Coordinates of C-alpha atoms in Angstrom, one line a residue:
M1 CA -23.2 23.8 3.4
S2 CA -23.4 20.3 2.0
L3 CA -22.7 17.1 4.0
H4 CA -20.2 14.6 2.8
Q5 CA -20.4 10.9 3.5
V6 CA -17.1 9.6 4.6
F7 CA -15.9 6.0 5.3
I8 CA -13.0 5.6 7.7
G9 CA -10.9 2.5 8.4
I10 CA -9.8 2.3 12.0
G11 CA -7.2 0.0 13.5
S12 CA -5.0 -0.5 16.5
N13 CA -2.7 -3.2 17.8
I14 CA -1.2 -1.3 20.8
E15 CA -3.5 -1.1 23.7
R16 CA -6.1 -1.9 21.1
E17 CA -9.2 -1.9 23.3
F18 CA -8.4 1.5 24.8
H19 CA -7.5 3.0 21.4
T20 CA -10.6 1.5 19.7
R21 CA -12.8 3.1 22.3
E22 CA -11.0 6.4 22.0
A23 CA -11.4 6.4 18.2
Y24 CA -15.1 5.8 18.7
R25 CA -15.3 8.7 21.1
L26 CA -13.4 11.0 18.8
L27 CA -15.5 10.1 15.8
H28 CA -18.6 11.1 17.8
Q29 CA -16.9 14.3 18.9
Y30 CA -16.0 15.5 15.4
F31 CA -18.7 14.0 13.1
D32 CA -22.4 13.5 12.8
N33 CA -24.5 10.3 12.1
V34 CA -21.7 7.9 13.1
V35 CA -22.3 4.3 12.0
V36 CA -19.8 1.6 13.0
S37 CA -19.2 -1.9 11.8
P38 CA -18.4 -4.8 14.1
V39 CA -14.9 -5.0 15.4
Y40 CA -12.6 -7.7 13.9
D41 CA -9.6 -9.3 15.4
C42 CA -7.1 -9.6 12.6
P43 CA -3.4 -10.7 12.4
A44 CA -0.8 -8.2 11.5
E45 CA -0.3 -8.0 7.8
G46 CA 3.2 -7.6 6.3
F47 CA 5.1 -7.7 9.6
D48 CA 5.5 -9.8 12.7
G49 CA 3.5 -8.1 15.5
P50 CA 0.4 -8.3 17.7
G51 CA -3.0 -8.6 16.1
F52 CA -5.1 -5.6 15.3
Y53 CA -8.7 -4.6 16.1
N54 CA -10.0 -3.3 12.8
W55 CA -13.4 -1.7 12.0
V56 CA -15.0 0.8 9.7
A57 CA -17.1 3.9 10.4
R58 CA -19.4 5.9 8.2
V59 CA -19.8 9.6 9.2
D60 CA -21.4 12.7 7.8
T61 CA -19.5 15.9 7.8
S62 CA -19.3 19.4 6.3
L63 CA -15.5 19.3 6.6
S64 CA -13.4 19.3 3.4
L65 CA -11.3 16.3 2.4
E66 CA -8.1 18.3 3.3
A67 CA -9.5 19.2 6.8
I68 CA -10.4 15.6 7.6
Y69 CA -7.0 14.4 6.4
Q70 CA -5.2 16.9 8.7
L71 CA -7.6 16.1 11.6
F72 CA -6.7 12.4 11.3
K73 CA -3.0 13.1 11.3
Q74 CA -3.4 15.4 14.3
L75 CA -5.4 12.8 16.3
E76 CA -3.0 10.0 15.4
A77 CA -0.1 12.1 16.6
E78 CA -2.0 13.0 19.9
Y79 CA -2.3 9.2 20.5
G80 CA 1.4 8.5 19.9
R81 CA 1.8 7.8 16.2
K82 CA 5.1 8.9 14.9
D83 CA 5.7 6.5 12.0
W84 CA 3.5 7.7 9.1
Y85 CA 6.3 6.8 6.6
K86 CA 6.2 3.1 7.7
K87 CA 3.5 1.0 6.0
H88 CA 3.8 -2.2 8.0
C89 CA 4.2 -1.5 11.7
S90 CA 2.3 -1.5 15.0
R91 CA 0.0 1.4 15.6
T92 CA -1.8 3.0 18.6
M93 CA -4.6 4.5 16.4
D94 CA -4.7 4.3 12.7
L95 CA -7.4 6.5 10.9
D96 CA -7.6 5.9 7.2
L97 CA -9.8 7.7 4.8
L98 CA -11.4 5.0 2.6
C99 CA -14.0 7.0 0.6
F100 CA -15.1 10.6 0.6
D101 CA -18.5 10.7 -1.2
Q102 CA -17.7 9.1 -4.6
M103 CA -14.5 11.1 -5.1
V104 CA -11.6 9.7 -7.0
C105 CA -8.3 11.6 -6.3
D106 CA -4.6 11.3 -5.5
A107 CA -4.1 14.2 -3.2
P108 CA -4.0 14.9 -0.3
V109 CA -4.7 11.1 -0.1
T110 CA -5.5 8.5 -2.7
L111 CA -9.2 7.8 -2.9
P112 CA -10.8 5.4 -2.9
R113 CA -8.1 3.7 -0.8
A114 CA -6.5 0.7 -2.6
E115 CA -6.8 -1.4 0.5
I116 CA -10.6 -1.7 0.0
L117 CA -9.9 -4.2 -2.8
Q118 CA -6.8 -5.8 -1.2
R119 CA -7.5 -6.3 2.5
A120 CA -10.2 -8.3 4.2
F121 CA -10.0 -6.2 7.3
V122 CA -11.1 -3.2 5.3
L123 CA -13.6 -4.8 2.8
R124 CA -15.5 -7.0 5.3
P125 CA -16.5 -4.2 7.7
L126 CA -17.3 -1.9 4.7
A127 CA -19.6 -4.6 3.4
D128 CA -21.2 -4.9 6.9
I129 CA -22.2 -1.2 7.0
A130 CA -22.6 -0.3 3.3
P131 CA -23.4 -3.4 1.4
D132 CA -25.1 -1.6 -1.4
M133 CA -22.7 1.2 -1.9
R134 CA -20.7 1.0 -5.1
H135 CA -16.9 1.3 -5.2
P136 CA -16.2 4.6 -7.0
V137 CA -13.9 3.0 -9.6
V138 CA -14.8 -0.7 -10.1
G139 CA -18.6 0.0 -9.8
K140 CA -19.4 -3.2 -7.8
T141 CA -21.1 -3.0 -4.4
F142 CA -19.0 -3.7 -1.3
S143 CA -21.2 -6.7 -0.7
Q144 CA -20.4 -8.1 -4.2
L145 CA -16.7 -7.3 -3.7
W146 CA -16.7 -9.1 -0.4
Q147 CA -18.5 -12.2 -1.7
A148 CA -15.9 -12.5 -4.5
F149 CA -12.9 -11.8 -2.2
D150 CA -10.5 -14.6 -1.4
H151 CA -10.3 -14.1 2.3
S152 CA -8.8 -17.6 3.1
K153 CA -5.4 -16.1 3.8
Q154 CA -6.7 -13.0 5.6
P155 CA -8.7 -14.0 8.6
T156 CA -11.1 -11.6 10.2
T157 CA -12.7 -12.8 13.4
P158 CA -15.6 -10.8 14.7
I159 CA -15.3 -10.1 18.4
D160 CA -18.0 -9.2 21.0
F161 CA -17.0 -5.6 21.4
T162 CA -19.4 -3.5 23.6
W163 CA -19.1 0.2 22.9
S164 CA -19.4 2.6 25.7
S165 CA -21.2 5.9 25.5
P166 CA -19.3 8.2 23.2
Q167 CA -19.4 10.9 25.9
G168 CA -17.9 8.7 28.6

């Protein structure tokens, strides 16, 4: 059974500290070798609402892409998400598959996720934890992409977020 390297974008703007900690705990519960970026405080994009805590995790797993996708939908629902059809809205816990190995696909989710190239709150934490990894389509490293990114209109403010034990 081979292990897959998966990158996940995580965000919350409803009870964001609680949901950030819960997402961290859940990632450790379901995956191996969890590596997390710093947490960033970011304004809501595309709608008026409270700011988000955004971060990225890299995990190893033997689960299939479809199984991870279904797991994330289940976990989001368990934490109160009901609005998957809405792109711009407040969220308790948002778990987005960004990359699954170097896979390029359109189903069950589009990979690599387009927001990697469009949103500072995705690209900056990716560059933090995987600076030398290459984007599966454009071929540049996440560090190169971040350095070239115009983030003047998309502030990402690192916060001093202290993680608790994933078991507790």
